PDB file of C-alpha atoms and ligand atoms in Angstrom:
ATOM      1  CA  MET A   1      -8.218  -7.617 -11.944  1.00 92.00           C
ATOM      2  CA  ILE A   2      -9.479  -4.043 -12.442  1.00 97.00           C
ATOM      3  CA  HIS A   3      -8.133  -1.571 -14.953  1.00 97.00           C
ATOM      4  CA  LEU A   4      -9.472   1.945 -15.099  1.00 97.00           C
ATOM      5  CA  LYS A   5      -8.433   3.505 -18.369  1.00 97.00           C
ATOM      6  CA  ASN A   6      -8.432   7.234 -18.933  1.00 97.00           C
ATOM      7  CA  ILE A   7     -11.561   7.795 -16.869  1.00 98.00           C
ATOM      8  CA  ARG A   8     -13.186  11.168 -17.042  1.00 98.00           C
ATOM      9  CA  LYS A   9     -16.329  12.149 -15.192  1.00 97.00           C
ATOM     10  CA  THR A  10     -17.884  15.487 -15.962  1.00 96.00           C
ATOM     11  CA  TYR A  11     -20.776  17.104 -14.145  1.00 94.00           C
ATOM     12  CA  GLU A  12     -22.591  19.826 -16.023  1.00 91.00           C
ATOM     13  CA  SER A  13     -24.842  22.374 -14.464  1.00 89.00           C
ATOM     14  CA  PRO A  14     -26.063  25.571 -16.127  1.00 91.00           C
ATOM     15  CA  GLY A  15     -23.041  27.754 -16.826  1.00 89.00           C
ATOM     16  CA  ARG A  16     -20.612  25.318 -15.206  1.00 90.00           C
ATOM     17  CA  VAL A  17     -18.718  22.197 -16.202  1.00 90.00           C
ATOM     18  CA  SER A  18     -16.649  20.398 -13.567  1.00 91.00           C
ATOM     19  CA  HIS A  19     -14.381  17.419 -13.965  1.00 94.00           C
ATOM     20  CA  ALA A  20     -14.790  15.204 -10.905  1.00 96.00           C
ATOM     21  CA  LEU A  21     -12.337  12.774 -12.529  1.00 98.00           C
ATOM     22  CA  ASP A  22      -9.910  13.972 -15.141  1.00 97.00           C
ATOM     23  CA  GLY A  23      -7.998  11.210 -16.917  1.00 96.00           C
ATOM     24  CA  VAL A  24      -7.667   8.563 -14.221  1.00 98.00           C
ATOM     25  CA  ASP A  25      -5.657   5.401 -14.907  1.00 97.00           C
ATOM     26  CA  LEU A  26      -5.559   2.786 -12.186  1.00 97.00           C
ATOM     27  CA  HIS A  27      -4.731  -0.887 -11.828  1.00 97.00           C
ATOM     28  CA  ILE A  28      -6.039  -2.898  -8.894  1.00 97.00           C
ATOM     29  CA  ARG A  29      -4.663  -6.385  -8.371  1.00 97.00           C
ATOM     30  CA  GLN A  30      -6.658  -9.422  -7.356  1.00 97.00           C
ATOM     31  CA  GLY A  31      -6.552 -10.035  -3.612  1.00 97.00           C
ATOM     32  CA  GLU A  32      -4.955  -6.764  -2.570  1.00 97.00           C
ATOM     33  CA  VAL A  33      -6.170  -4.016  -0.264  1.00 98.00           C
ATOM     34  CA  PHE A  34      -6.039  -0.877  -2.350  1.00 98.00           C
ATOM     35  CA  GLY A  35      -6.491   2.551  -0.777  1.00 98.00           C
ATOM     36  CA  ILE A  36      -7.529   5.793  -2.396  1.00 98.00           C
ATOM     37  CA  ILE A  37      -6.704   8.860  -0.329  1.00 97.00           C
ATOM     38  CA  GLY A  38      -7.426  12.528  -0.908  1.00 96.00           C
ATOM     39  CA  ARG A  39      -9.088  15.482   0.702  1.00 94.00           C
ATOM     40  CA  SER A  40     -12.761  16.318   0.537  1.00 94.00           C
ATOM     41  CA  GLY A  41     -13.922  17.011  -3.026  1.00 94.00           C
ATOM     42  CA  ALA A  42     -10.879  15.334  -4.611  1.00 96.00           C
ATOM     43  CA  GLY A  43     -13.001  12.749  -6.439  1.00 97.00           C
ATOM     44  CA  LYS A  44     -12.716   9.682  -4.171  1.00 97.00           C
ATOM     45  CA  SER A  45     -16.435   8.839  -4.020  1.00 96.00           C
ATOM     46  CA  THR A  46     -16.844   9.353  -7.730  1.00 97.00           C
ATOM     47  CA  LEU A  47     -13.881   7.076  -8.346  1.00 97.00           C
ATOM     48  CA  ILE A  48     -15.020   4.213  -6.120  1.00 97.00           C
ATOM     49  CA  ARG A  49     -18.504   4.436  -7.653  1.00 96.00           C
ATOM     50  CA  MET A  50     -16.958   3.706 -11.051  1.00 97.00           C
ATOM     51  CA  LEU A  51     -16.183   0.202  -9.821  1.00 97.00           C
ATOM     52  CA  ASN A  52     -19.830  -0.787  -9.488  1.00 95.00           C
ATOM     53  CA  LEU A  53     -21.109   1.822 -11.942  1.00 95.00           C
ATOM     54  CA  LEU A  54     -23.212   3.619  -9.367  1.00 94.00           C
ATOM     55  CA  GLU A  55     -21.799   6.468 -11.459  1.00 95.00           C
ATOM     56  CA  ARG A  56     -20.970   6.051 -15.126  1.00 96.00           C
ATOM     57  CA  PRO A  57     -17.812   7.533 -16.612  1.00 97.00           C
ATOM     58  CA  THR A  58     -18.301  10.289 -19.163  1.00 97.00           C
ATOM     59  CA  GLN A  59     -15.333   8.777 -20.981  1.00 97.00           C
ATOM     60  CA  GLY A  60     -12.992   5.820 -20.519  1.00 97.00           C
ATOM     61  CA  GLU A  61     -13.151   2.126 -19.733  1.00 97.00           C
ATOM     62  CA  VAL A  62     -13.664   0.160 -16.543  1.00 98.00           C
ATOM     63  CA  ARG A  63     -12.104  -3.218 -17.295  1.00 97.00           C
ATOM     64  CA  VAL A  64     -12.764  -6.037 -14.849  1.00 96.00           C
ATOM     65  CA  LYS A  65     -11.061  -9.331 -15.708  1.00 94.00           C
ATOM     66  CA  GLY A  66     -10.606  -8.059 -19.247  1.00 94.00           C
ATOM     67  CA  GLU A  67     -14.177  -6.939 -19.853  1.00 96.00           C
ATOM     68  CA  ASP A  68     -15.356  -3.365 -20.071  1.00 97.00           C
ATOM     69  CA  ILE A  69     -18.273  -3.320 -17.629  1.00 97.00           C
ATOM     70  CA  THR A  70     -19.547   0.001 -19.012  1.00 97.00           C
ATOM     71  CA  ARG A  71     -20.708  -2.015 -22.013  1.00 96.00           C
ATOM     72  CA  PHE A  72     -22.583  -4.643 -20.031  1.00 97.00           C
ATOM     73  CA  SER A  73     -26.307  -5.078 -20.612  1.00 96.00           C
ATOM     74  CA  ASP A  74     -28.588  -4.275 -17.656  1.00 95.00           C
ATOM     75  CA  ALA A  75     -28.906  -7.964 -16.850  1.00 95.00           C
ATOM     76  CA  ARG A  76     -25.137  -8.582 -16.859  1.00 96.00           C
ATOM     77  CA  LEU A  77     -24.543  -5.476 -14.827  1.00 96.00           C
ATOM     78  CA  ARG A  78     -27.027  -6.672 -12.216  1.00 93.00           C
ATOM     79  CA  GLN A  79     -25.185  -9.990 -12.068  1.00 93.00           C
ATOM     80  CA  TYR A  80     -21.794  -8.243 -11.855  1.00 95.00           C
ATOM     81  CA  ARG A  81     -22.984  -6.025  -9.009  1.00 95.00           C
ATOM     82  CA  GLN A  82     -23.952  -9.063  -6.962  1.00 93.00           C
ATOM     83  CA  GLY A  83     -20.266  -9.861  -6.894  1.00 94.00           C
ATOM     84  CA  VAL A  84     -19.399  -6.434  -5.489  1.00 97.00           C
ATOM     85  CA  GLY A  85     -20.116  -5.599  -1.841  1.00 97.00           C
ATOM     86  CA  MET A  86     -20.200  -2.060  -0.534  1.00 97.00           C
ATOM     87  CA  VAL A  87     -19.684  -0.683   2.981  1.00 97.00           C
ATOM     88  CA  PHE A  88     -20.773   2.873   3.775  1.00 96.00           C
ATOM     89  CA  GLN A  89     -19.672   5.579   6.181  1.00 95.00           C
ATOM     90  CA  HIS A  90     -23.054   5.757   7.907  1.00 95.00           C
ATOM     91  CA  PHE A  91     -23.731   2.002   7.674  1.00 96.00           C
ATOM     92  CA  ASN A  92     -27.057   2.474   5.787  1.00 96.00           C
ATOM     93  CA  LEU A  93     -28.881  -0.177   7.803  1.00 97.00           C
ATOM     94  CA  LEU A  94     -32.654  -0.495   7.751  1.00 97.00           C
ATOM     95  CA  ARG A  95     -33.777   0.599  11.198  1.00 96.00           C
ATOM     96  CA  SER A  96     -37.080  -1.271  11.102  1.00 97.00           C
ATOM     97  CA  ARG A  97     -35.386  -4.630  10.446  1.00 97.00           C
ATOM     98  CA  THR A  98     -33.406  -6.891  12.673  1.00 98.00           C
ATOM     99  CA  VAL A  99     -29.719  -7.518  12.137  1.00 98.00           C
ATOM    100  CA  ILE A 100     -30.344 -10.820  10.402  1.00 98.00           C
ATOM    101  CA  ASP A 101     -32.979  -9.314   8.115  1.00 98.00           C
ATOM    102  CA  ASN A 102     -30.608  -6.501   7.176  1.00 98.00           C
ATOM    103  CA  VAL A 103     -28.060  -9.118   6.146  1.00 98.00           C
ATOM    104  CA  CYS A 104     -30.684 -11.155   4.269  1.00 98.00           C
ATOM    105  CA  PHE A 105     -31.787  -8.106   2.300  1.00 97.00           C
ATOM    106  CA  PRO A 106     -29.332  -8.372  -0.645  1.00 96.00           C
ATOM    107  CA  LEU A 107     -29.879 -12.134  -0.748  1.00 97.00           C
ATOM    108  CA  ARG A 108     -33.615 -11.623  -1.106  1.00 96.00           C
ATOM    109  CA  LEU A 109     -32.966  -9.153  -3.914  1.00 93.00           C
ATOM    110  CA  ALA A 110     -30.806 -11.816  -5.564  1.00 92.00           C
ATOM    111  CA  GLY A 111     -33.755 -14.217  -5.391  1.00 94.00           C
ATOM    112  CA  MET A 112     -32.355 -16.657  -2.838  1.00 96.00           C
ATOM    113  CA  ALA A 113     -34.789 -18.935  -0.993  1.00 97.00           C
ATOM    114  CA  ARG A 114     -35.517 -17.883   2.621  1.00 97.00           C
ATOM    115  CA  ARG A 115     -33.847 -20.883   4.238  1.00 98.00           C
ATOM    116  CA  ALA A 116     -30.680 -20.427   2.268  1.00 98.00           C
ATOM    117  CA  GLN A 117     -30.758 -16.691   3.073  1.00 98.00           C
ATOM    118  CA  LEU A 118     -30.859 -17.404   6.802  1.00 98.00           C
ATOM    119  CA  GLU A 119     -28.101 -19.965   6.581  1.00 98.00           C
ATOM    120  CA  ARG A 120     -25.850 -17.601   4.660  1.00 98.00           C
ATOM    121  CA  ALA A 121     -26.699 -14.663   6.925  1.00 98.00           C
ATOM    122  CA  HIS A 122     -25.754 -16.634  10.044  1.00 98.00           C
ATOM    123  CA  GLU A 123     -22.507 -17.636   8.353  1.00 97.00           C
ATOM    124  CA  VAL A 124     -21.443 -14.050   7.614  1.00 98.00           C
ATOM    125  CA  LEU A 125     -22.621 -12.808  11.019  1.00 98.00           C
ATOM    126  CA  ALA A 126     -20.323 -15.397  12.574  1.00 97.00           C
ATOM    127  CA  LEU A 127     -17.522 -14.122  10.362  1.00 96.00           C
ATOM    128  CA  VAL A 128     -17.901 -10.582  11.792  1.00 97.00           C
ATOM    129  CA  GLY A 129     -18.437 -11.810  15.365  1.00 97.00           C
ATOM    130  CA  LEU A 130     -22.107 -10.885  15.748  1.00 97.00           C
ATOM    131  CA  SER A 131     -23.844 -14.240  16.005  1.00 97.00           C
ATOM    132  CA  GLU A 132     -25.439 -13.396  19.356  1.00 98.00           C
ATOM    133  CA  HIS A 133     -26.944 -10.188  18.043  1.00 98.00           C
ATOM    134  CA  ALA A 134     -28.835 -11.577  15.050  1.00 98.00           C
ATOM    135  CA  GLY A 135     -32.269 -10.850  16.496  1.00 98.00           C
ATOM    136  CA  LYS A 136     -31.560  -7.308  17.660  1.00 98.00           C
ATOM    137  CA  TYR A 137     -32.377  -4.048  15.924  1.00 98.00           C
ATOM    138  CA  PRO A 138     -29.569  -1.770  14.705  1.00 98.00           C
ATOM    139  CA  ARG A 139     -30.313   0.887  17.355  1.00 97.00           C
ATOM    140  CA  GLN A 140     -29.547  -1.663  20.073  1.00 98.00           C
ATOM    141  CA  LEU A 141     -25.965  -1.959  18.813  1.00 98.00           C
ATOM    142  CA  SER A 142     -22.891   0.264  19.122  1.00 97.00           C
ATOM    143  CA  GLY A 143     -21.538   2.099  16.071  1.00 97.00           C
ATOM    144  CA  GLY A 144     -18.802  -0.461  15.598  1.00 97.00           C
ATOM    145  CA  GLN A 145     -21.290  -3.322  15.806  1.00 98.00           C
ATOM    146  CA  GLN A 146     -23.552  -1.584  13.302  1.00 98.00           C
ATOM    147  CA  GLN A 147     -20.643  -1.321  10.897  1.00 97.00           C
ATOM    148  CA  ARG A 148     -19.990  -5.043  11.393  1.00 97.00           C
ATOM    149  CA  VAL A 149     -23.577  -5.628  10.277  1.00 98.00           C
ATOM    150  CA  GLY A 150     -22.850  -3.418   7.269  1.00 98.00           C
ATOM    151  CA  ILE A 151     -19.811  -5.551   6.480  1.00 98.00           C
ATOM    152  CA  ALA A 152     -21.758  -8.804   6.943  1.00 98.00           C
ATOM    153  CA  ARG A 153     -24.436  -7.516   4.566  1.00 98.00           C
ATOM    154  CA  ALA A 154     -21.748  -6.581   2.023  1.00 98.00           C
ATOM    155  CA  LEU A 155     -20.302 -10.118   2.244  1.00 97.00           C
ATOM    156  CA  ALA A 156     -23.610 -11.947   2.049  1.00 97.00           C
ATOM    157  CA  ASN A 157     -23.516 -12.506  -1.701  1.00 96.00           C
ATOM    158  CA  ARG A 158     -19.908 -13.756  -1.431  1.00 96.00           C
ATOM    159  CA  PRO A 159     -18.417 -10.922  -3.438  1.00 96.00           C
ATOM    160  CA  GLU A 160     -14.987 -10.993  -5.038  1.00 96.00           C
ATOM    161  CA  LEU A 161     -14.661  -7.258  -4.525  1.00 97.00           C
ATOM    162  CA  LEU A 162     -15.447  -5.182  -1.455  1.00 98.00           C
ATOM    163  CA  LEU A 163     -15.731  -1.399  -1.734  1.00 98.00           C
ATOM    164  CA  CYS A 164     -15.431   0.632   1.466  1.00 97.00           C
ATOM    165  CA  ASP A 165     -16.562   4.250   1.297  1.00 96.00           C
ATOM    166  CA  GLU A 166     -15.069   6.010   4.357  1.00 95.00           C
ATOM    167  CA  ALA A 167     -16.099   2.921   6.326  1.00 95.00           C
ATOM    168  CA  THR A 168     -14.436   4.032   9.561  1.00 95.00           C
ATOM    169  CA  SER A 169     -14.882   7.805   9.322  1.00 94.00           C
ATOM    170  CA  ALA A 170     -17.877   7.853  11.672  1.00 94.00           C
ATOM    171  CA  LEU A 171     -16.138   5.718  14.323  1.00 95.00           C
ATOM    172  CA  ASP A 172     -13.835   6.528  17.238  1.00 95.00           C
ATOM    173  CA  PRO A 173     -10.139   5.595  16.908  1.00 94.00           C
ATOM    174  CA  GLU A 174     -10.384   2.381  18.919  1.00 95.00           C
ATOM    175  CA  THR A 175     -13.420   1.111  17.001  1.00 96.00           C
ATOM    176  CA  THR A 176     -11.729   2.159  13.769  1.00 96.00           C
ATOM    177  CA  GLN A 177      -8.802  -0.128  14.610  1.00 96.00           C
ATOM    178  CA  SER A 178     -11.060  -3.096  15.287  1.00 96.00           C
ATOM    179  CA  ILE A 179     -13.004  -2.586  12.040  1.00 96.00           C
ATOM    180  CA  LEU A 180      -9.736  -2.277  10.096  1.00 96.00           C
ATOM    181  CA  ARG A 181      -8.477  -5.502  11.703  1.00 96.00           C
ATOM    182  CA  LEU A 182     -11.716  -7.190  10.650  1.00 97.00           C
ATOM    183  CA  LEU A 183     -11.319  -5.984   7.055  1.00 97.00           C
ATOM    184  CA  LEU A 184      -7.736  -7.278   6.942  1.00 97.00           C
ATOM    185  CA  ASP A 185      -8.841 -10.598   8.396  1.00 96.00           C
ATOM    186  CA  ILE A 186     -11.580 -10.902   5.762  1.00 96.00           C
ATOM    187  CA  ASN A 187      -9.112 -10.015   3.016  1.00 97.00           C
ATOM    188  CA  LYS A 188      -6.731 -12.749   4.169  1.00 96.00           C
ATOM    189  CA  ARG A 189      -9.313 -15.423   4.950  1.00 94.00           C
ATOM    190  CA  LEU A 190     -11.588 -15.010   1.964  1.00 94.00           C
ATOM    191  CA  GLY A 191      -8.983 -13.728  -0.471  1.00 95.00           C
ATOM    192  CA  LEU A 192     -11.279 -11.011  -1.712  1.00 95.00           C
ATOM    193  CA  THR A 193     -10.042  -7.727  -3.128  1.00 98.00           C
ATOM    194  CA  ILE A 194     -10.735  -4.612  -1.062  1.00 98.00           C
ATOM    195  CA  VAL A 195     -10.789  -1.059  -2.368  1.00 98.00           C
ATOM    196  CA  LEU A 196     -11.249   1.626   0.243  1.00 97.00           C
ATOM    197  CA  ILE A 197     -11.422   5.375   0.162  1.00 97.00           C
ATOM    198  CA  THR A 198     -10.431   7.528   3.101  1.00 95.00           C
ATOM    199  CA  HIS A 199      -9.038  10.906   4.014  1.00 92.00           C
ATOM    200  CA  GLY A 200      -7.029   9.298   6.822  1.00 91.00           C
ATOM    201  CA  MET A 201      -3.401   8.406   6.362  1.00 92.00           C
ATOM    202  CA  ASP A 202      -3.496   6.099   9.396  1.00 92.00           C
ATOM    203  CA  VAL A 203      -6.191   3.975   7.714  1.00 94.00           C
ATOM    204  CA  ILE A 204      -4.001   3.558   4.635  1.00 94.00           C
ATOM    205  CA  ARG A 205      -0.977   2.671   6.725  1.00 93.00           C
ATOM    206  CA  ALA A 206      -2.910   0.159   8.825  1.00 93.00           C
ATOM    207  CA  VAL A 207      -4.359  -1.995   6.052  1.00 95.00           C
ATOM    208  CA  CYS A 208      -3.411  -1.098   2.492  1.00 97.00           C
ATOM    209  CA  ASP A 209      -0.918  -2.843   0.242  1.00 96.00           C
ATOM    210  CA  ARG A 210      -0.990  -0.089  -2.347  1.00 97.00           C
ATOM    211  CA  VAL A 211      -2.365   3.404  -2.490  1.00 97.00           C
ATOM    212  CA  ALA A 212      -3.325   6.096  -4.967  1.00 97.00           C
ATOM    213  CA  VAL A 213      -3.369   9.754  -3.980  1.00 97.00           C
ATOM    214  CA  ILE A 214      -6.072  11.746  -5.745  1.00 97.00           C
ATOM    215  CA  ASP A 215      -6.290  15.507  -6.026  1.00 97.00           C
ATOM    216  CA  ALA A 216      -8.702  17.563  -8.132  1.00 96.00           C
ATOM    217  CA  GLY A 217      -9.777  14.495 -10.097  1.00 97.00           C
ATOM    218  CA  ARG A 218      -6.274  13.305 -10.949  1.00 98.00           C
ATOM    219  CA  ILE A 219      -4.080  10.579  -9.532  1.00 97.00           C
ATOM    220  CA  VAL A 220      -1.010  12.455  -8.395  1.00 96.00           C
ATOM    221  CA  GLU A 221       0.864   9.489  -6.966  1.00 95.00           C
ATOM    222  CA  SER A 222       0.420   5.724  -6.670  1.00 95.00           C
ATOM    223  CA  GLY A 223       2.328   2.651  -5.624  1.00 95.00           C
ATOM    224  CA  ASP A 224       3.217   0.528  -2.597  1.00 95.00           C
ATOM    225  CA  VAL A 225       2.227   2.242   0.639  1.00 94.00           C
ATOM    226  CA  LEU A 226       5.790   1.984   1.925  1.00 89.00           C
ATOM    227  CA  ASP A 227       7.114   3.737  -1.175  1.00 88.00           C
ATOM    228  CA  VAL A 228       4.485   6.469  -1.412  1.00 89.00           C
ATOM    229  CA  PHE A 229       4.624   7.529   2.219  1.00 83.00           C
ATOM    230  CA  LEU A 230       7.944   8.391   3.750  1.00 73.00           C
ATOM    231  CA  HIS A 231       8.687   6.462   6.924  1.00 66.00           C
ATOM    232  CA  PRO A 232       8.439   8.535  10.070  1.00 59.00           C
TER     233      PRO A 232
HETATM  234  P1  ADP B   1     -14.650  13.179  -2.483  1.00 92.97           P
HETATM  235  O1  ADP B   1     -15.326  11.863  -2.352  1.00 92.97           O
HETATM  236  O2  ADP B   1     -13.166  13.056  -2.624  1.00 92.97           O
HETATM  237  O3  ADP B   1     -15.026  14.143  -1.395  1.00 92.97           O
HETATM  238  P2  ADP B   1     -16.419  13.524  -4.747  1.00 92.97           P
HETATM  239  O4  ADP B   1     -16.112  12.402  -5.664  1.00 92.97           O
HETATM  240  O5  ADP B   1     -17.627  13.414  -3.907  1.00 92.97           O
HETATM  241  O6  ADP B   1     -15.131  13.852  -3.857  1.00 92.97           O
HETATM  242  O7  ADP B   1     -16.543  14.876  -5.595  1.00 92.97           O
HETATM  243  C1  ADP B   1     -15.581  15.274  -6.581  1.00 92.97           C
HETATM  244  C2  ADP B   1     -16.039  16.584  -7.252  1.00 92.97           C
HETATM  245  O8  ADP B   1     -17.197  16.335  -8.043  1.00 92.97           O
HETATM  246  C3  ADP B   1     -16.438  17.663  -6.266  1.00 92.97           C
HETATM  247  O9  ADP B   1     -16.047  18.902  -6.791  1.00 92.97           O
HETATM  248  C4  ADP B   1     -17.939  17.558  -6.200  1.00 92.97           C
HETATM  249  O10 ADP B   1     -18.509  18.789  -5.875  1.00 92.97           O
HETATM  250  C5  ADP B   1     -18.291  17.132  -7.626  1.00 92.97           C
HETATM  251  N1  ADP B   1     -19.518  16.306  -7.677  1.00 92.97           N
HETATM  252  C6  ADP B   1     -19.685  15.097  -7.112  1.00 92.97           C
HETATM  253  N2  ADP B   1     -20.916  14.605  -7.360  1.00 92.97           N
HETATM  254  C7  ADP B   1     -21.552  15.570  -8.093  1.00 92.97           C
HETATM  255  C8  ADP B   1     -22.869  15.692  -8.673  1.00 92.97           C
HETATM  256  N3  ADP B   1     -23.766  14.702  -8.552  1.00 92.97           N
HETATM  257  N4  ADP B   1     -23.146  16.798  -9.361  1.00 92.97           N
HETATM  258  C9  ADP B   1     -22.240  17.794  -9.507  1.00 92.97           C
HETATM  259  N5  ADP B   1     -20.995  17.740  -8.991  1.00 92.97           N
HETATM  260  C10 ADP B   1     -20.651  16.656  -8.303  1.00 92.97           C
HETATM  261  P1  ADP B   2     -15.821 -23.299   2.470  1.00 92.97           P
HETATM  262  O1  ADP B   2     -15.184 -24.002   1.300  1.00 92.97           O
HETATM  263  O2  ADP B   2     -16.220 -24.212   3.585  1.00 92.97           O
HETATM  264  O3  ADP B   2     -16.920 -22.355   2.051  1.00 92.97           O
HETATM  265  P2  ADP B   2     -13.946 -21.090   2.647  1.00 92.97           P
HETATM  266  O4  ADP B   2     -12.546 -21.096   3.191  1.00 92.97           O
HETATM  267  O5  ADP B   2     -14.174 -20.873   1.193  1.00 92.97           O
HETATM  268  O6  ADP B   2     -14.643 -22.448   3.129  1.00 92.97           O
HETATM  269  O7  ADP B   2     -14.755 -19.975   3.465  1.00 92.97           O
HETATM  270  C1  ADP B   2     -14.677 -19.849   4.863  1.00 92.97           C
HETATM  271  C2  ADP B   2     -16.008 -19.324   5.360  1.00 92.97           C
HETATM  272  O8  ADP B   2     -16.337 -18.061   4.761  1.00 92.97           O
HETATM  273  C3  ADP B   2     -17.148 -20.230   4.981  1.00 92.97           C
HETATM  274  O9  ADP B   2     -18.124 -20.155   5.996  1.00 92.97           O
HETATM  275  C4  ADP B   2     -17.632 -19.644   3.662  1.00 92.97           C
HETATM  276  O10 ADP B   2     -18.952 -20.005   3.393  1.00 92.97           O
HETATM  277  C5  ADP B   2     -17.473 -18.186   3.909  1.00 92.97           C
HETATM  278  N1  ADP B   2     -17.144 -17.432   2.692  1.00 92.97           N
HETATM  279  C6  ADP B   2     -16.328 -17.799   1.689  1.00 92.97           C
HETATM  280  N2  ADP B   2     -16.212 -16.832   0.749  1.00 92.97           N
HETATM  281  C7  ADP B   2     -16.975 -15.813   1.183  1.00 92.97           C
HETATM  282  C8  ADP B   2     -17.271 -14.507   0.680  1.00 92.97           C
HETATM  283  N3  ADP B   2     -16.741 -14.006  -0.450  1.00 92.97           N
HETATM  284  N4  ADP B   2     -18.105 -13.725   1.383  1.00 92.97           N
HETATM  285  C9  ADP B   2     -18.645 -14.191   2.537  1.00 92.97           C
HETATM  286  N5  ADP B   2     -18.390 -15.390   3.072  1.00 92.97           N
HETATM  287  C10 ADP B   2     -17.578 -16.202   2.414  1.00 92.97           C
END
């Protein structure tokens, strides 16, 4: 489904050139949960941002279903991005809006009529188990519930691809497990592809089919989770 080909991302500042990504090749299959693991500064965020072009590669191709999305026009890119949901470490909810309005937000941006927005928002809130909390404000919810809102918002446009950027890193271990179970459930029920980045091995083990290990902008290992990580 997704082929990253020889991706390089270079940041230049006066007197300094750094390669955040240095020749990355990666293949992500339709319907799988793919994990990218590495320590802080390894290039994980830069890499996941290549998949929706929040960052553009300095060199290389990002092929999705055979098309290089780096060559898309602005209009096509906008359309492509509607099919990509993103979940963030710190949830990124709007504090002045209710849960349901947070979920409606991307639908409004996509130009959906208000009634249809509400219908869809209720549908995805049910999917994440938050139907009773639709009228509350984010601050009235626990961290885990707030992340469920973040996930509902990411699903609102019915994406084919869900990107999770350290989605459980701000949560306690128990809440982490319940969010990971939810992501797996969504992957199985909706059949959507999930790419997640993490610095936690336990996250990879809990949900991923395949994994890539990144270090200093290079993929140093990749394959089935059971092959890459030795069994205890
Ligand atoms: P990770 O997500 O694994 O912590 P990042 O992708 O955020 O790593 O960063 C990879 C490298 O690129 C780091 O050395 C970081 O300092 C550098 N980097 C990331 N974003 C920028 C930027 N906007 N400008 C300059 N350097 C950056
Ligand atoms: P249906 O054909 O009734 O939509 P599905 O099995 O396709 O049934 O979906 C199950 C539920 O999840 C439905 O409520 C559907 O609207 C919703 N759904 C399907 N795909 C997505 C998606 N990518 N993101 C969010 N919700 C979805």
